[in-house]
Coordinates of C-alpha atoms and ligand atoms in Angstrom, one line a residue:
M1 CA 2.3 -12.6 11.2
R2 CA 5.1 -10.6 9.6
V3 CA 3.8 -8.9 6.4
I4 CA 6.1 -7.8 3.6
L5 CA 4.8 -6.1 0.5
Y6 CA 6.9 -5.6 -2.6
T7 CA 6.1 -2.7 -5.0
G8 CA 7.9 -0.6 -7.4
K9 CA 7.6 0.6 -11.1
G10 CA 6.5 -1.8 -13.8
G11 CA 9.0 -4.5 -14.8
V12 CA 11.7 -3.7 -12.1
G13 CA 11.6 -7.2 -10.5
K14 CA 8.9 -7.1 -7.9
T15 CA 7.6 -10.7 -8.7
T16 CA 11.1 -12.2 -8.7
L17 CA 12.0 -10.6 -5.5
S18 CA 8.7 -11.6 -3.8
A19 CA 9.2 -15.1 -4.8
A20 CA 12.8 -15.2 -4.0
T21 CA 12.1 -13.7 -0.5
A22 CA 9.4 -16.3 0.1
V23 CA 11.6 -19.2 -0.9
A24 CA 14.4 -17.7 1.4
A25 CA 12.1 -17.2 4.3
A26 CA 10.6 -20.8 4.0
R27 CA 14.1 -22.2 3.9
A28 CA 15.1 -20.2 6.9
G29 CA 12.3 -22.0 8.8
H30 CA 9.4 -19.5 8.6
R31 CA 5.9 -20.8 7.5
T32 CA 5.5 -18.7 4.6
I33 CA 2.7 -17.6 2.2
V34 CA 3.5 -15.6 -0.9
M35 CA 0.6 -14.2 -2.9
S36 CA 0.2 -12.0 -5.9
I37 CA -2.5 -9.2 -5.9
D38 CA -1.5 -8.0 -9.4
A39 CA -4.3 -8.8 -11.7
A40 CA -1.6 -9.6 -14.4
H41 CA -0.2 -12.5 -12.5
S42 CA 3.2 -13.9 -13.0
L43 CA 4.1 -15.5 -9.7
S44 CA 3.2 -18.9 -11.0
D45 CA 5.7 -18.4 -13.9
S46 CA 8.4 -17.1 -11.5
L47 CA 8.0 -20.1 -9.2
D48 CA 7.5 -22.3 -12.1
V49 CA 4.5 -24.1 -10.3
P50 CA 0.9 -23.9 -11.3
L51 CA -1.1 -21.8 -8.9
S52 CA -4.7 -21.0 -8.3
H53 CA -6.6 -18.6 -6.1
T54 CA -6.3 -20.8 -3.1
P55 CA -3.0 -21.7 -1.5
T56 CA -0.9 -24.4 -3.1
R57 CA 1.9 -26.0 -1.3
V58 CA 5.1 -25.3 -3.3
E59 CA 7.8 -26.8 -1.0
D60 CA 8.2 -27.4 2.7
R61 CA 6.8 -24.4 4.7
L62 CA 5.9 -22.5 1.5
D63 CA 2.4 -21.8 0.0
A64 CA 1.6 -19.6 -2.9
L65 CA -1.5 -18.1 -4.4
E66 CA -2.6 -15.8 -7.2
I67 CA -5.6 -13.8 -5.9
D68 CA -8.6 -13.7 -8.2
V69 CA -9.0 -9.9 -7.7
H70 CA -12.3 -9.9 -9.6
H71 CA -13.7 -12.6 -7.4
E72 CA -12.6 -10.8 -4.3
L73 CA -14.2 -7.5 -5.5
T74 CA -17.5 -9.1 -6.4
Q75 CA -17.7 -11.1 -3.1
N76 CA -17.1 -8.0 -1.0
W77 CA -18.7 -5.3 -3.1
S78 CA -21.6 -7.0 -4.7
V79 CA -24.4 -5.7 -2.4
I80 CA -22.9 -2.2 -2.5
S81 CA -22.1 -2.0 -6.2
G82 CA -25.5 -3.6 -7.0
Y83 CA -27.1 -0.6 -5.1
L84 CA -24.9 1.9 -6.8
K85 CA -25.6 0.6 -10.2
K86 CA -29.4 1.0 -9.5
F87 CA -28.7 4.4 -8.3
L88 CA -26.6 5.5 -11.3
S89 CA -29.0 3.9 -13.8
A90 CA -31.8 5.9 -12.2
Q91 CA -29.8 9.0 -12.8
G92 CA -29.6 8.2 -16.4
Y93 CA -26.2 6.5 -16.7
E94 CA -26.1 3.6 -19.1
E95 CA -25.7 0.1 -17.6
V96 CA -22.1 -0.3 -18.7
V97 CA -21.1 3.2 -17.4
A98 CA -22.8 2.6 -14.1
E99 CA -21.1 -0.8 -13.8
E100 CA -17.7 0.9 -14.3
L101 CA -18.4 3.8 -12.0
A102 CA -19.4 1.4 -9.3
V103 CA -15.9 0.3 -8.9
L104 CA -13.4 2.9 -7.5
P105 CA -9.7 3.0 -8.3
G106 CA -7.6 1.0 -5.8
M107 CA -10.5 -1.2 -4.7
E108 CA -9.3 -4.4 -6.4
E109 CA -6.1 -4.3 -4.6
L110 CA -7.6 -3.3 -1.3
F111 CA -10.0 -6.1 -1.3
S112 CA -7.4 -8.5 -2.2
L113 CA -5.5 -7.5 0.8
L114 CA -8.6 -8.4 3.0
K115 CA -7.3 -12.0 2.5
L116 CA -4.5 -11.1 4.8
L117 CA -6.8 -11.0 7.6
E118 CA -7.8 -14.7 7.0
F119 CA -4.3 -15.7 7.0
S120 CA -3.3 -13.6 10.1
R121 CA -6.3 -14.9 12.1
S122 CA -5.7 -18.5 11.2
G123 CA -2.3 -18.5 12.7
E124 CA -1.1 -20.8 9.9
Y125 CA 1.8 -18.6 8.7
D126 CA 4.6 -16.7 10.2
T127 CA 5.3 -14.7 7.1
A128 CA 3.2 -13.4 4.3
I129 CA 4.8 -11.8 1.2
I130 CA 2.7 -9.8 -1.2
D131 CA 3.7 -9.2 -4.8
C132 CA 1.7 -5.8 -5.6
A133 CA 0.8 -4.2 -8.8
P134 CA 3.1 -1.5 -10.1
T135 CA 3.4 1.6 -7.9
G136 CA 0.4 3.6 -9.3
S137 CA -2.3 1.3 -8.2
T138 CA -0.6 0.4 -4.9
L139 CA -0.7 4.0 -4.0
Q140 CA -4.4 4.3 -5.0
F141 CA -5.4 1.7 -2.6
L142 CA -3.6 3.4 0.3
A143 CA -5.6 6.5 -0.4
F144 CA -8.9 4.5 -0.8
S145 CA -8.8 3.2 2.7
D146 CA -8.7 6.8 3.8
V147 CA -11.6 7.8 1.6
I148 CA -13.7 5.0 3.2
E149 CA -12.7 6.0 6.8
W150 CA -13.6 9.5 5.9
Y151 CA -17.0 8.6 4.5
M152 CA -17.8 6.2 7.5
T153 CA -17.0 8.7 10.2
R154 CA -18.6 11.7 8.4
F155 CA -21.7 10.5 6.8
F156 CA -22.5 6.9 7.6
D157 CA -24.5 7.3 10.7
L158 CA -26.2 10.6 9.4
E159 CA -27.0 9.0 6.1
R160 CA -28.5 5.8 7.8
K161 CA -30.6 7.9 10.0
F162 CA -31.8 10.1 7.2
V163 CA -32.6 7.1 5.0
K164 CA -34.6 5.4 7.7
A165 CA -36.7 8.5 8.3
M166 CA -37.1 9.7 4.8
K167 CA -37.1 6.7 2.6
P168 CA -40.7 6.7 1.4
I169 CA -40.9 10.5 0.6
A170 CA -37.1 10.9 -0.5
E171 CA -37.4 8.1 -3.1
R172 CA -40.3 9.9 -4.8
I173 CA -38.6 13.2 -4.9
I174 CA -35.1 12.1 -6.1
K175 CA -36.5 9.4 -8.3
A176 CA -33.8 6.9 -7.3
P177 CA -33.8 4.0 -4.8
L178 CA -32.2 4.7 -1.4
P179 CA -29.9 2.1 0.2
T180 CA -31.5 -0.6 2.1
D181 CA -30.4 -2.0 5.4
D182 CA -28.3 -4.8 3.8
V183 CA -26.3 -2.2 1.9
F184 CA -25.5 -0.4 5.2
F185 CA -24.6 -3.8 6.9
S186 CA -22.4 -4.6 4.0
V187 CA -20.6 -1.1 4.1
E188 CA -20.1 -1.6 7.9
G189 CA -18.6 -5.1 7.6
I190 CA -16.2 -4.0 4.9
Y191 CA -15.2 -0.9 6.8
E192 CA -14.3 -2.9 9.8
R193 CA -12.1 -5.3 7.9
I194 CA -10.4 -2.5 5.8
M195 CA -9.6 -0.8 9.1
A196 CA -8.1 -4.1 10.4
V197 CA -6.0 -4.5 7.3
K198 CA -4.8 -0.9 7.6
T199 CA -3.8 -1.3 11.2
L200 CA -2.0 -4.6 10.3
L201 CA -0.1 -2.7 7.5
S202 CA 0.8 0.4 9.4
D203 CA 2.6 -1.4 12.3
P204 CA 6.3 -1.0 11.7
L205 CA 7.2 -3.9 14.0
N206 CA 5.1 -6.3 11.8
A207 CA 4.5 -4.9 8.3
S208 CA 7.0 -3.4 5.8
V209 CA 6.8 -2.2 2.3
R210 CA 10.0 -3.0 0.2
L211 CA 10.6 -0.7 -2.8
V212 CA 12.2 -2.3 -5.7
V213 CA 14.1 -0.1 -8.0
N214 CA 16.6 -0.4 -11.0
P215 CA 19.5 2.0 -11.1
E216 CA 17.9 4.1 -13.8
K217 CA 17.0 7.8 -13.6
M218 CA 13.2 7.4 -14.3
V219 CA 12.8 4.3 -12.1
I220 CA 14.4 6.3 -9.2
A221 CA 12.2 9.2 -9.8
E222 CA 9.1 7.2 -9.6
S223 CA 10.3 5.4 -6.5
R224 CA 11.1 8.6 -4.6
R225 CA 7.5 9.8 -5.2
A226 CA 6.2 6.4 -4.1
Y227 CA 8.3 6.6 -0.9
L228 CA 6.8 10.0 -0.3
A229 CA 3.3 8.9 -0.7
L230 CA 3.9 5.7 1.4
S231 CA 5.2 8.0 4.2
L232 CA 2.3 10.4 3.9
F233 CA -0.2 7.7 4.3
G234 CA 1.8 6.1 7.2
F235 CA 3.2 2.9 5.7
P236 CA 6.6 1.9 6.9
V237 CA 9.4 1.0 4.3
D238 CA 12.1 -1.3 5.8
C239 CA 14.4 -1.4 2.7
V240 CA 15.0 -0.7 -0.8
I241 CA 16.2 -3.2 -3.3
A242 CA 18.3 -2.1 -6.2
N243 CA 17.9 -4.8 -8.7
R244 CA 19.7 -5.8 -11.9
L245 CA 23.1 -4.3 -11.0
L246 CA 25.7 -5.2 -13.7
P247 CA 28.3 -7.4 -12.0
K248 CA 32.1 -6.7 -12.2
E249 CA 32.4 -9.0 -15.2
A250 CA 30.7 -6.2 -17.1
S251 CA 33.4 -3.6 -16.3
K252 CA 35.0 -4.1 -19.6
G253 CA 33.5 -4.0 -23.1
Y254 CA 30.0 -3.3 -24.4
F255 CA 28.4 -2.8 -20.9
S256 CA 31.2 -0.9 -19.1
E257 CA 29.4 2.5 -19.6
W258 CA 26.2 1.1 -18.4
R259 CA 28.0 -0.1 -15.3
K260 CA 29.5 3.3 -14.5
T261 CA 26.1 4.9 -14.9
Q262 CA 24.6 2.4 -12.6
K263 CA 27.2 3.1 -9.9
L264 CA 26.2 6.8 -10.0
H265 CA 22.6 6.1 -9.8
L266 CA 23.2 3.6 -7.0
E267 CA 24.9 6.5 -5.0
T268 CA 21.9 8.7 -5.7
I269 CA 19.5 5.8 -4.3
N270 CA 21.7 5.4 -1.2
E271 CA 21.8 9.2 -0.4
F272 CA 18.1 9.7 -1.0
F273 CA 16.8 6.8 1.0
E274 CA 19.3 7.1 3.9
P275 CA 18.8 5.8 6.7
V276 CA 16.6 3.2 5.0
P277 CA 19.1 0.4 4.0
V278 CA 19.5 -0.2 0.2
K279 CA 20.1 -3.9 -0.6
T280 CA 21.4 -4.9 -4.1
C281 CA 20.9 -7.8 -6.4
R282 CA 23.0 -8.3 -9.4
L283 CA 21.6 -9.0 -12.9
F284 CA 21.8 -12.7 -13.3
N285 CA 23.1 -14.2 -16.6
G286 CA 19.7 -15.4 -17.5
E287 CA 16.0 -15.2 -16.5
V288 CA 15.5 -16.2 -12.9
I289 CA 12.8 -18.8 -12.8
G290 CA 12.1 -21.9 -10.5
L291 CA 12.8 -22.4 -6.8
D292 CA 16.6 -23.0 -6.9
G293 CA 17.2 -20.0 -9.1
L294 CA 15.1 -17.9 -6.8
A295 CA 17.0 -19.2 -3.8
L296 CA 20.2 -18.1 -5.3
L297 CA 18.9 -14.6 -6.0
G298 CA 17.6 -14.5 -2.5
E299 CA 21.1 -15.2 -1.3
D300 CA 22.5 -12.5 -3.4
V301 CA 20.2 -10.0 -1.8
F302 CA 20.1 -11.2 1.8
G303 CA 23.4 -12.9 2.3
D304 CA 23.1 -14.7 5.7
Q305 CA 20.5 -12.2 7.1
D306 CA 17.0 -13.5 7.7
P307 CA 14.8 -12.2 4.8
A308 CA 11.9 -11.7 7.2
D309 CA 13.7 -9.4 9.5
V310 CA 12.6 -5.9 9.9
F311 CA 15.6 -4.1 8.4
H312 CA 14.8 -0.5 9.4
D313 CA 12.4 0.8 12.0
D314 CA 10.7 3.3 9.9
Q315 CA 8.4 5.7 11.8
P316 CA 6.4 7.6 9.1
F317 CA 3.9 9.0 11.5
S318 CA 3.8 9.7 15.2
I319 CA 2.0 11.9 17.8
T320 CA 3.7 12.7 21.1
A321 CA 2.6 15.0 24.0
D322 CA 4.5 18.3 24.0
N323 CA 4.3 20.7 26.8
G324 CA 0.6 20.7 27.3
G325 CA 0.0 20.4 23.5
F326 CA 0.8 17.7 21.0
E327 CA 3.3 17.2 18.2
M328 CA 2.2 15.4 15.1
N329 CA 5.3 14.2 13.1
I330 CA 5.0 13.0 9.5
K331 CA 8.0 11.8 7.5
L332 CA 8.0 13.4 4.0
P333 CA 11.2 12.4 2.3
G334 CA 12.8 14.8 -0.1
V335 CA 10.0 17.2 0.1
R336 CA 10.4 21.0 -0.2
K337 CA 8.5 23.5 1.9
D338 CA 6.7 24.9 -1.0
Q339 CA 5.4 21.4 -2.1
V340 CA 3.4 21.1 1.2
D341 CA 0.1 22.7 1.9
L342 CA -1.9 22.1 5.2
W343 CA -5.0 23.3 6.7
T344 CA -7.4 22.1 9.3
K345 CA -11.2 21.9 9.0
E346 CA -13.3 20.9 12.0
D347 CA -11.8 17.6 13.1
E348 CA -9.6 16.9 10.2
L349 CA -6.2 17.9 9.0
I350 CA -5.9 18.1 5.2
I351 CA -2.4 17.8 3.9
T352 CA -1.4 18.2 0.3
V353 CA 2.1 17.2 -0.7
D354 CA 3.3 17.3 -4.2
G355 CA -0.2 17.1 -5.6
R356 CA -1.2 14.1 -3.4
R357 CA -3.8 14.8 -0.7
R358 CA -4.5 13.2 2.6
N359 CA -7.6 13.9 4.7
L360 CA -6.5 12.8 8.1
L361 CA -9.2 12.5 10.7
L362 CA -7.7 13.9 13.9
P363 CA -7.5 11.5 16.9
R364 CA -9.8 12.5 19.8
A365 CA -6.8 14.0 21.8
L366 CA -6.2 16.6 19.1
K367 CA -9.8 17.6 18.3
G368 CA -10.6 21.2 19.0
R369 CA -6.9 22.2 19.3
A370 CA -5.5 24.9 17.1
V371 CA -2.4 24.4 15.0
K372 CA 0.3 26.5 16.5
S373 CA 3.0 26.0 14.0
A374 CA 4.0 23.7 11.1
K375 CA 7.6 23.2 10.1
V376 CA 9.3 21.2 7.3
E377 CA 12.7 20.0 8.6
H378 CA 15.0 17.1 8.0
D379 CA 12.6 15.3 5.7
R380 CA 9.7 15.5 8.3
I381 CA 6.9 17.9 8.9
R382 CA 6.3 18.8 12.5
I383 CA 2.9 20.1 13.3
L384 CA 2.3 21.6 16.8
F385 CA -1.2 21.5 18.3
G386 CA -1.8 24.0 21.2
R387 CA -3.5 23.6 24.4
E388 CA -7.3 22.7 24.3
G389 CA -9.8 25.3 24.0
Ligands
LIG1 N1 18.3 -9.8 -10.9 C1 17.8 -10.3 -12.1 N2 18.6 -11.0 -12.9 C2 18.1 -11.5 -14.0 N3 16.8 -11.5 -14.4 C3 15.9 -10.8 -13.6 C4 16.4 -10.2 -12.3 N4 15.3 -9.6 -11.8 C5 14.3 -9.8 -12.6 N5 14.7 -10.5 -13.7 C6 13.9 -11.0 -14.8 O1 13.2 -9.7 -15.3 C7 11.9 -10.1 -15.7 C8 10.9 -9.1 -15.1 O2 10.8 -9.4 -13.7 P1 9.6 -9.4 -12.8 O3 8.5 -10.1 -13.5 O4 10.0 -9.9 -11.4 O5 9.2 -7.8 -12.7 P2 7.9 -7.1 -12.1 O6 8.3 -5.9 -11.5 O7 7.2 -8.1 -11.3 O8 7.1 -6.8 -13.5 P3 5.6 -6.3 -13.6 O9 5.6 -4.8 -13.2 O10 5.3 -6.6 -15.0 O11 4.9 -7.1 -12.6 C9 11.6 -11.6 -15.4 O12 11.8 -12.3 -16.7 C10 12.7 -11.9 -14.4 O13 13.1 -13.3 -14.6
LIG2 MG1 5.1 -8.7 -11.4

């Protein structure tokens, strides 16, 4: 199943483009599902069809749904958050605070994405399009899947063994309940599914993120940071869509200066994202709502291309054998040397880029090898690992 995620700054046109892509994909013959994981849903308004949290048939080959993010969270997280609440209350936190603390940033989006596994496994759809929340929260869920991987490989088994052996004594000393087996089972189950979703989303042949921008300075700045963070976490971007371009009819009169400024910003967008293709979408002469309007907008963006194509084979992350050692190569678009910090600690590589940190657990082949050199060149960092020993 081809997966396409739309993200970008607030209000740039993510929902409209997700819906337009879905309509275009379905009309091109793909069995398509479009789902919104932004708690502030507007997919139903955009398609002009009532939706719920289960798939609704919108037209031939097209289903849509608005995920009930709270429901997904409670379903997946209730056993664990129940335990965390008890633990935090025992530490003296008030119930309301404990309730808030038991939900980590990025979790709602992440758990909503677990739905993708169901669709992928059912074989019902060829294409899934996801309308994400604005960039900030999208990036938090990317990092969150790393946090859970880190915890699972580092502490999970140890903690489980410790709890089994020490429960009766430890509970008396720390005066708080320790997790029971069902908490551990629950963590394990979620971990497996999160890793499956992560694998699904990091495969450049199947999954792509599409960044929606408007030709405006502040929007461009945010999308650059988003692209950097997506690359750092290994998520492939197959195109950028510059939305709301003033058409040539606006080259005279009130909007002419706006049009000139947009042209300059569009050049900046092209230069920055190169070689990722930048598609454009004109500003329509009214709100774009309903299937036929969305189909027109889809045509404006994709012309006669298939909207489900992979427009760019992005390789944000690779590891290759190099002369007895290994080279790890991470794409970091637009990054300067002084913005990168990197160190290894036991079996992990910690990389900080422009204030964002990734704790990368080293694959087995790289464990125990020293970093020989790390160089930032051509928008990538190349890290050479030496021979074993
Ligand atoms: N190319 C366009 N031409 C005309 N109107 C557009 C265009 N793109 C988006 N719009 C309109 O702009 C408004 C905001 O778009 P949309 O809801 O898709 O943005 P969003 O990025 O999803 O916003 P949010 O961050 O709030 O989710 C909508 O009313 C939509 O109809
Ligand atoms: Mg939206």
